[in-house]
Short mmCIF file of C-alpha atoms and ligand atoms in Angstrom, two decimals:
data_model
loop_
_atom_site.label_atom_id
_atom_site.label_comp_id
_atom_site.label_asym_id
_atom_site.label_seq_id
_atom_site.Cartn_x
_atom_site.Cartn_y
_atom_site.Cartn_z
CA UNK A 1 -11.52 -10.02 18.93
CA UNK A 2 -14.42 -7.86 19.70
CA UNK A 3 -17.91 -9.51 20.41
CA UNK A 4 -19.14 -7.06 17.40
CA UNK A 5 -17.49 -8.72 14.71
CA UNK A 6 -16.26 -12.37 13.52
CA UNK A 7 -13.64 -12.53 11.43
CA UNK A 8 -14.37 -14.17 8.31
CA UNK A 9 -14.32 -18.15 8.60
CA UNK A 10 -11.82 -18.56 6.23
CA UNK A 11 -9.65 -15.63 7.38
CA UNK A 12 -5.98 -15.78 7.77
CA UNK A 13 -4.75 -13.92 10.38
CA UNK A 14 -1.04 -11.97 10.35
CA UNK A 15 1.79 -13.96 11.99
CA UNK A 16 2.51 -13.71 15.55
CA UNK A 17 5.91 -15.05 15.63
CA UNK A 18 7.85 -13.02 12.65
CA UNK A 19 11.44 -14.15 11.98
CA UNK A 20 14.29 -11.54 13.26
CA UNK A 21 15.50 -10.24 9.93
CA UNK A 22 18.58 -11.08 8.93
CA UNK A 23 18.69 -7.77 6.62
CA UNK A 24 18.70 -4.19 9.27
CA UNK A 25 17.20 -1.71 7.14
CA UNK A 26 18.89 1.89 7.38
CA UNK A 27 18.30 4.68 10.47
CA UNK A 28 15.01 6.60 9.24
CA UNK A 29 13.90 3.11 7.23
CA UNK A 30 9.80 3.43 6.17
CA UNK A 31 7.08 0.95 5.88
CA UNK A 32 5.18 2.41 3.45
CA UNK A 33 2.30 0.15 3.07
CA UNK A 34 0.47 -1.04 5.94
CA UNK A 35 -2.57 -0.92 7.57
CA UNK A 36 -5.12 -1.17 11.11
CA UNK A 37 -7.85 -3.44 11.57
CA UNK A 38 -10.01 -1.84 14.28
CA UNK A 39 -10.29 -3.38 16.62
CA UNK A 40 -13.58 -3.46 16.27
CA UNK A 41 -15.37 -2.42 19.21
CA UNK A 42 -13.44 0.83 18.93
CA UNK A 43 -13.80 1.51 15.19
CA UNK A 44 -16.45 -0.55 13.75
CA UNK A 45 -15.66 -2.05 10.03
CA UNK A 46 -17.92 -0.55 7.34
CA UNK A 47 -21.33 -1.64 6.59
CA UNK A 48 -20.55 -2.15 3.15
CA UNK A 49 -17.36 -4.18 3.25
CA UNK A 50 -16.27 -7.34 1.18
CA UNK A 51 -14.68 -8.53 4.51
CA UNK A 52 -14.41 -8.70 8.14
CA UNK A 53 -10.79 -9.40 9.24
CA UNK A 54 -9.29 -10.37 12.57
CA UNK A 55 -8.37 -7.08 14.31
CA UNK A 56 -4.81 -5.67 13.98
CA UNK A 57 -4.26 -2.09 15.83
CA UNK A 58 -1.63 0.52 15.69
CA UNK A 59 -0.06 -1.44 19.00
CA UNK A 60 0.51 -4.29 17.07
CA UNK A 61 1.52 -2.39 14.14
CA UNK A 62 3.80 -0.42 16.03
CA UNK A 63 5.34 -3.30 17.76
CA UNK A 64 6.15 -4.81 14.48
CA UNK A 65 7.78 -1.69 13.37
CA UNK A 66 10.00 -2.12 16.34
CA UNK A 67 10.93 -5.37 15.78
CA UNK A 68 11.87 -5.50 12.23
CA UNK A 69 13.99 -2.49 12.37
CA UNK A 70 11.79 0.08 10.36
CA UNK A 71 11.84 3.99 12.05
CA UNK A 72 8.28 5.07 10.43
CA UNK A 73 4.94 3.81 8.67
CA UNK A 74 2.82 4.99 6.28
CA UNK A 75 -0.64 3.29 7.23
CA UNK A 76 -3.07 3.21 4.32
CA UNK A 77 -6.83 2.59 4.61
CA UNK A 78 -8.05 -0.69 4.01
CA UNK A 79 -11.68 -1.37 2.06
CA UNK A 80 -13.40 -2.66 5.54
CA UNK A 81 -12.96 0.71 7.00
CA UNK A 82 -15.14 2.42 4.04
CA UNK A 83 -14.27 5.86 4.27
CA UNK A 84 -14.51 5.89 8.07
CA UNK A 85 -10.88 7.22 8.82
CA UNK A 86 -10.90 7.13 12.15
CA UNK A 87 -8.71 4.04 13.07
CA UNK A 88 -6.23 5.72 10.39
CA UNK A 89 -6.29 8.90 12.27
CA UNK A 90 -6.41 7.20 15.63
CA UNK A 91 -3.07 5.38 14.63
CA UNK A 92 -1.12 8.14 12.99
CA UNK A 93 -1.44 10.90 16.28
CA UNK A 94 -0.82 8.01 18.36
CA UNK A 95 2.61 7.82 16.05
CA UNK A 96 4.00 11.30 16.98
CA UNK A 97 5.22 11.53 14.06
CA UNK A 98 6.42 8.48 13.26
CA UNK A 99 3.56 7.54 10.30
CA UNK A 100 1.94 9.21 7.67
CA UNK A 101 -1.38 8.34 5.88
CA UNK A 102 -3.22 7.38 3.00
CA UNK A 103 -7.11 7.86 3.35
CA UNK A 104 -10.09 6.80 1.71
CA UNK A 105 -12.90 10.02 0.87
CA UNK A 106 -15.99 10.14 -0.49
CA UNK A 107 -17.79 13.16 -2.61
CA UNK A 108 -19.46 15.46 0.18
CA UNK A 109 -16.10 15.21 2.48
CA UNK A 110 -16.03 18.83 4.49
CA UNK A 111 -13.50 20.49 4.17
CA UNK A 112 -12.86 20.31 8.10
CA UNK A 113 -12.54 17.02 7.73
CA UNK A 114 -10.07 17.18 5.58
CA UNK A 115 -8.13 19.74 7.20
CA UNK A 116 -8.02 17.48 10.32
CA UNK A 117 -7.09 14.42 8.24
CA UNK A 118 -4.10 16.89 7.08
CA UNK A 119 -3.47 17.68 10.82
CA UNK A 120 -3.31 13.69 11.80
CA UNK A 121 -0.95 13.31 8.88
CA UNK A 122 -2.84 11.85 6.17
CA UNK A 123 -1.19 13.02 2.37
CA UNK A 124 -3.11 10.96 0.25
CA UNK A 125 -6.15 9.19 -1.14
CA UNK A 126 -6.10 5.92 -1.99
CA UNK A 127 -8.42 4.19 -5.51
CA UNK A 128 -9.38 1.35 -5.46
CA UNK A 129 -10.37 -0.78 -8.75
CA UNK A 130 -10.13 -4.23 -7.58
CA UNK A 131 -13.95 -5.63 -7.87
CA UNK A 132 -13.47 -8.04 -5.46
CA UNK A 133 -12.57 -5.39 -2.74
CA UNK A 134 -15.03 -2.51 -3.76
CA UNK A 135 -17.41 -1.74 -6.17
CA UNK A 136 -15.47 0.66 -8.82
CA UNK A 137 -16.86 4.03 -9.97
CA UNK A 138 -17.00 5.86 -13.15
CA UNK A 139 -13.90 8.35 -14.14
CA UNK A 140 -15.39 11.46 -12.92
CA UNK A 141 -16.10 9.96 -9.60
CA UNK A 142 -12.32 9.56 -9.36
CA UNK A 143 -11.70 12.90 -10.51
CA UNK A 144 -13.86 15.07 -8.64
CA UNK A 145 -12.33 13.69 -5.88
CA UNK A 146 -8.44 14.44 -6.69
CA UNK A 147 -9.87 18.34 -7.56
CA UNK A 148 -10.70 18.30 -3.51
CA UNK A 149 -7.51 16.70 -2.25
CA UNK A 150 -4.97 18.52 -5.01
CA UNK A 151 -4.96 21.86 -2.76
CA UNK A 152 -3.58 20.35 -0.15
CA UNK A 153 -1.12 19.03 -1.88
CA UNK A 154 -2.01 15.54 -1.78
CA UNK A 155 -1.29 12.48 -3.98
CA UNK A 156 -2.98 9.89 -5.27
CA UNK A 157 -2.55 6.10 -4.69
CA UNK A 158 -4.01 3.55 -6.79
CA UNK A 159 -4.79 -0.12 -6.63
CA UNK A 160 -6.04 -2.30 -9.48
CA UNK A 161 -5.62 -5.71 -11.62
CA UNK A 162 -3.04 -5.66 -14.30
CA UNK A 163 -6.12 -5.62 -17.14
CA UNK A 164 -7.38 -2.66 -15.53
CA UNK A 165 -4.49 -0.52 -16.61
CA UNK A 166 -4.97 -0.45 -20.47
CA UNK A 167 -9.07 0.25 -19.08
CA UNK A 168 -8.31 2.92 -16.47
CA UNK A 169 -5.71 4.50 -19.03
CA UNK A 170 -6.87 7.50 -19.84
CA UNK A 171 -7.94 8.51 -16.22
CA UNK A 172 -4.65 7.21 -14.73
CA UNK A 173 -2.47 9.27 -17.28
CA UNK A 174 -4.07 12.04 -16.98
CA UNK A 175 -4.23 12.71 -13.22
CA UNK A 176 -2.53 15.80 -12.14
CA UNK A 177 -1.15 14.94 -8.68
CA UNK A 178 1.76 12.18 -7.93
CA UNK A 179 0.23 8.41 -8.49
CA UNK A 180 1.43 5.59 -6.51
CA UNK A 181 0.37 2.28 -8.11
CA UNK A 182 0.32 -0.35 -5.21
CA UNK A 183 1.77 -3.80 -5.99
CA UNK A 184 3.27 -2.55 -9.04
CA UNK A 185 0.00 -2.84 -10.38
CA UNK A 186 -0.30 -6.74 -9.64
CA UNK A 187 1.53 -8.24 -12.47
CA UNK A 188 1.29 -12.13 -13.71
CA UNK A 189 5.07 -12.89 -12.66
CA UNK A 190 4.71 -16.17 -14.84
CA UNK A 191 4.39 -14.08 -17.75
CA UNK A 192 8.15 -12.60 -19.04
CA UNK A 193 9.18 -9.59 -17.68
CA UNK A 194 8.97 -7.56 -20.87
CA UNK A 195 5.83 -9.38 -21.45
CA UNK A 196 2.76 -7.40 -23.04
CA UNK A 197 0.79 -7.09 -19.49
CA UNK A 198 3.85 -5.96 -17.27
CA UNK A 199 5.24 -3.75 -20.62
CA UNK A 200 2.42 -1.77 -20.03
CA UNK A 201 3.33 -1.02 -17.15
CA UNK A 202 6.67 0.33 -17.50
CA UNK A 203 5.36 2.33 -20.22
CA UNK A 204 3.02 3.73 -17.69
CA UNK A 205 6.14 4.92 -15.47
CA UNK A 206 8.75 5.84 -18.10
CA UNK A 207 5.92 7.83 -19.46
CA UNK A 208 4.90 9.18 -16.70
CA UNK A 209 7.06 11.40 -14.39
CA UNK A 210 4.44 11.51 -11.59
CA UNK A 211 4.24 7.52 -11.64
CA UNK A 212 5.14 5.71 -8.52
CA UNK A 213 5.14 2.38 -7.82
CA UNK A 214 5.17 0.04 -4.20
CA UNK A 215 7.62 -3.23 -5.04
CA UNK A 216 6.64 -5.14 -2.29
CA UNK A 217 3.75 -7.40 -2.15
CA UNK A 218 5.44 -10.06 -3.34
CA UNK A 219 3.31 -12.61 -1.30
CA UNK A 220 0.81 -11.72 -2.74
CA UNK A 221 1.98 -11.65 -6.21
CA UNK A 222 4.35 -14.92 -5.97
CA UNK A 223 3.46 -18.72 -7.77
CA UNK A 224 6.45 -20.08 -6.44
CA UNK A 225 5.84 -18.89 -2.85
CA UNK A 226 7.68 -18.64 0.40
CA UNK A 227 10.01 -17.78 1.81
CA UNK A 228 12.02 -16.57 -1.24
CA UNK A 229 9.14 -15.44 -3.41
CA UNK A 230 11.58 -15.76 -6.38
CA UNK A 231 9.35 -15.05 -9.25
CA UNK A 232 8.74 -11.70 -7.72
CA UNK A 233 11.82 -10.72 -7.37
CA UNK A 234 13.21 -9.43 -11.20
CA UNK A 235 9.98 -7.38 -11.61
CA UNK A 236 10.57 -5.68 -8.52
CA UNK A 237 14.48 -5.28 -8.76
CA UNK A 238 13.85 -4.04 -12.63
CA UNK A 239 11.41 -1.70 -11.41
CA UNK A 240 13.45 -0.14 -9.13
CA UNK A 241 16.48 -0.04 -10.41
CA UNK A 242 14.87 1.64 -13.81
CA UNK A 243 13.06 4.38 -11.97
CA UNK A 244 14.94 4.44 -8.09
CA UNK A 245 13.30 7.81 -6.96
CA UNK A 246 9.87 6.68 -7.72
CA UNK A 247 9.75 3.35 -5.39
CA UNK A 248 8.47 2.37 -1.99
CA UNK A 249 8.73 -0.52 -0.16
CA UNK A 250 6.01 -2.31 2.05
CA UNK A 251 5.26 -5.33 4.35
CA UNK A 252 1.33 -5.10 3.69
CA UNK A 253 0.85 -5.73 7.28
CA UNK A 254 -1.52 -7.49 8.44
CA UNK A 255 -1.56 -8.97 5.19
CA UNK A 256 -5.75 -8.54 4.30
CA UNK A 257 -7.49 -11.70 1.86
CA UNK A 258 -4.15 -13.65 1.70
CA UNK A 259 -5.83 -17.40 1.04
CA UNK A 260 -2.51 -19.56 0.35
CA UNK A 261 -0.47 -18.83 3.31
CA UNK A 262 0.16 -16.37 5.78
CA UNK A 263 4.04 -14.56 4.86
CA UNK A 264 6.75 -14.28 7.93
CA UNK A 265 7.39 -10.33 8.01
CA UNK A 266 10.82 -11.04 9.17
CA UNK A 267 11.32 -12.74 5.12
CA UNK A 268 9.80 -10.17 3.60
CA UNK A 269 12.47 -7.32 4.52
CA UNK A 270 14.99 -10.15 3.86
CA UNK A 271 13.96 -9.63 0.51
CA UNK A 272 14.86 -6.24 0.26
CA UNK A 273 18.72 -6.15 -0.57
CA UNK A 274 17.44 -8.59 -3.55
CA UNK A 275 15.38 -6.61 -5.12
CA UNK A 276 16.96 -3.05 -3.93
CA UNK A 277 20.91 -4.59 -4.12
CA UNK A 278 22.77 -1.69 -3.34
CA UNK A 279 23.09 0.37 -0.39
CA UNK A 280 22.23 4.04 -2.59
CA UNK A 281 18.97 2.23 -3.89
CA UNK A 282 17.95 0.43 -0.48
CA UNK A 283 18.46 4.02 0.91
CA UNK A 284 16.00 5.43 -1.95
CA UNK A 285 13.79 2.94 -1.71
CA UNK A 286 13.28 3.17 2.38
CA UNK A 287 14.32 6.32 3.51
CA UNK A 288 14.86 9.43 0.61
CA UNK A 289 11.68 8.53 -1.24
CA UNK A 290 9.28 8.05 1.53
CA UNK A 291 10.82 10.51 3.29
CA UNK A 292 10.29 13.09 0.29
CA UNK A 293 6.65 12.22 -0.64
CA UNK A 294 5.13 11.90 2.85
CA UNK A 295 7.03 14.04 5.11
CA UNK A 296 8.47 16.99 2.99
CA UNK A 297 5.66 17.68 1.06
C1 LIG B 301 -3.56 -4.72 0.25
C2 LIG B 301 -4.35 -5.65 -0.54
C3 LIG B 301 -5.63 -6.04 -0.36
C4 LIG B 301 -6.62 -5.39 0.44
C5 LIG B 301 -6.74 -4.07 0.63
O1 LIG B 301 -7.82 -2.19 1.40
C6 LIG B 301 -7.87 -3.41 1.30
O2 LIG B 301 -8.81 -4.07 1.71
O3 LIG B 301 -5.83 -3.23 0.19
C7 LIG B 301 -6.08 -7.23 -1.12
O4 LIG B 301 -7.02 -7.90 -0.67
O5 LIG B 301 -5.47 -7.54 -2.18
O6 LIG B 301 -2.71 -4.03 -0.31
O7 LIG B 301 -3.75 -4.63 1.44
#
């Protein structure tokens, strides 16, 4: 850990011993939602972050990769890095390739800067709405941003509460670029699947042809907890076997704010041929869709 920065007393740092998984995901298999922590000495968390984590770098990250049988990343920027992408940036040349991005821009961003955020491999922008993580911003903030990301052909990924999706409606419907809702939007998995809360939801994607959703998080998400995080498991397998060209999968490496427990990486992709049970969707879900949205387009 750098001298610069303490980790948060309480913080839970990502598991140094993962489990071998017993599930090999396919050849060209993407993790397409993790992140970098610093370290911090080299890029310094944001003044204006909700937390200071233990550091996690692209070595790590890449390591991981390695050992649980995944081919490429797709690193998204985390809240303590503000809108300082350089860690991002750092980790996806140091790729070659092998990751793509998700950044985090503020109004004012030069155009240069986004040009060599292109050129590093970021292809999206990333909302956040969740008030404990950042403080959220009118509509038009939101949208004056996707008008300076849309030319380059960027999408948008979102992150909020389940409540905020009836709030955030009319902005989230109406956005004109591809939206990927992270942790399929954080449902309460002790409610019923075709419950009000997660019903909205799936309105919001069967609606929605530009609607994408992320089905892992599930440690996250889960009451019943590890290792099988069962209650998770029929939202995620409904979601993507209802709408299998619009879903990613991800370990949410290093796992940022987790309080109950820290999840074994190696269960997590052991969870994957339960909620993706054939080969055709596991093949979707890791490798056509990823592959089609981050590296084709
Ligand atoms: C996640 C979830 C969290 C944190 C962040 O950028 C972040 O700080 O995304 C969270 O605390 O729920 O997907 O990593």
């Amino acid at each position: 850990m750098s001298p610069a920065f303490q980790p948060d007393p309480d913080w839970l740092s990502f598991c140094p011993d993962p489990s071998k998984p017993g599930y090999a995901p396919p050849p060209g298999a993407v993790d397409a939602h993790c992140h970098v922590f610093g370290p911090g000495d080299v890029f310094p968390y944001a003044p204006e972050r909700k937390y200071t984590p233990t550091d996690a770098g692209k070595d790590q990250l890449f390591a991981l990769r390695d050992f649980l049988g995944f081919d490429r990343n797709v690193v998204v920027q985390a809240t303590c890095h503000g809108s300082d992408n350089r860690a991002l940036a750092d980790a996806l040349i140091a790729a070659e390739g092998r990751a793509r991005g998700v950044a985090t821009i503020r109004p004012g961003v030069s155009g240069t800067e986004l040009a060599e955020l292109d050129a590093a491999g970021v292809r999206g922008i990333r909302f956040n709405f969740v008030k404990r993580l950042v403080d959220p911003k009118p509509d038009d903030y939101y949208r004056g941003l996707v008008d300076l990301i849309a030319p380059l052909g960027w999408h948008v990924v979102v992150y909020f509460e389940a409540p905020d999706l009836a709030e955030r409606w009319d902005l989230f419907t109406s956005l004109p670029t591809t939206v990927v809702v992270d942790h399929m939007g954080r449902p309460d998995v002790t409610q019923p699947l075709d419950g009000e809360g997660f019903g909205l939801f799936l309105r919001f994607m069967a609606e929605h042809e530009n609607v994408w959703s992320k089905v892992g998080g599930a440690e996250r998400l889960s009451v019943s907890g590890p290792p099988d995080y069962a209650d998770v498991v029929p939202f995620a397998r409904h979601v993507v076997q209802t709408f299998p060209d619009r879903v990613l999968w991800g370990t949410d490496w290093p796992h940022p704010n987790m309080k109950s427990h820290m999840p074994d990486d190696g269960k997590l992709v052991d969870m994957i041929p339960r909620i993706a049970p054939t080969e055709d969707l596991q093949h979707k879900l890791l490798v056509a869709n990823p592959q089609r949205l981050y590296w084709e387009a």
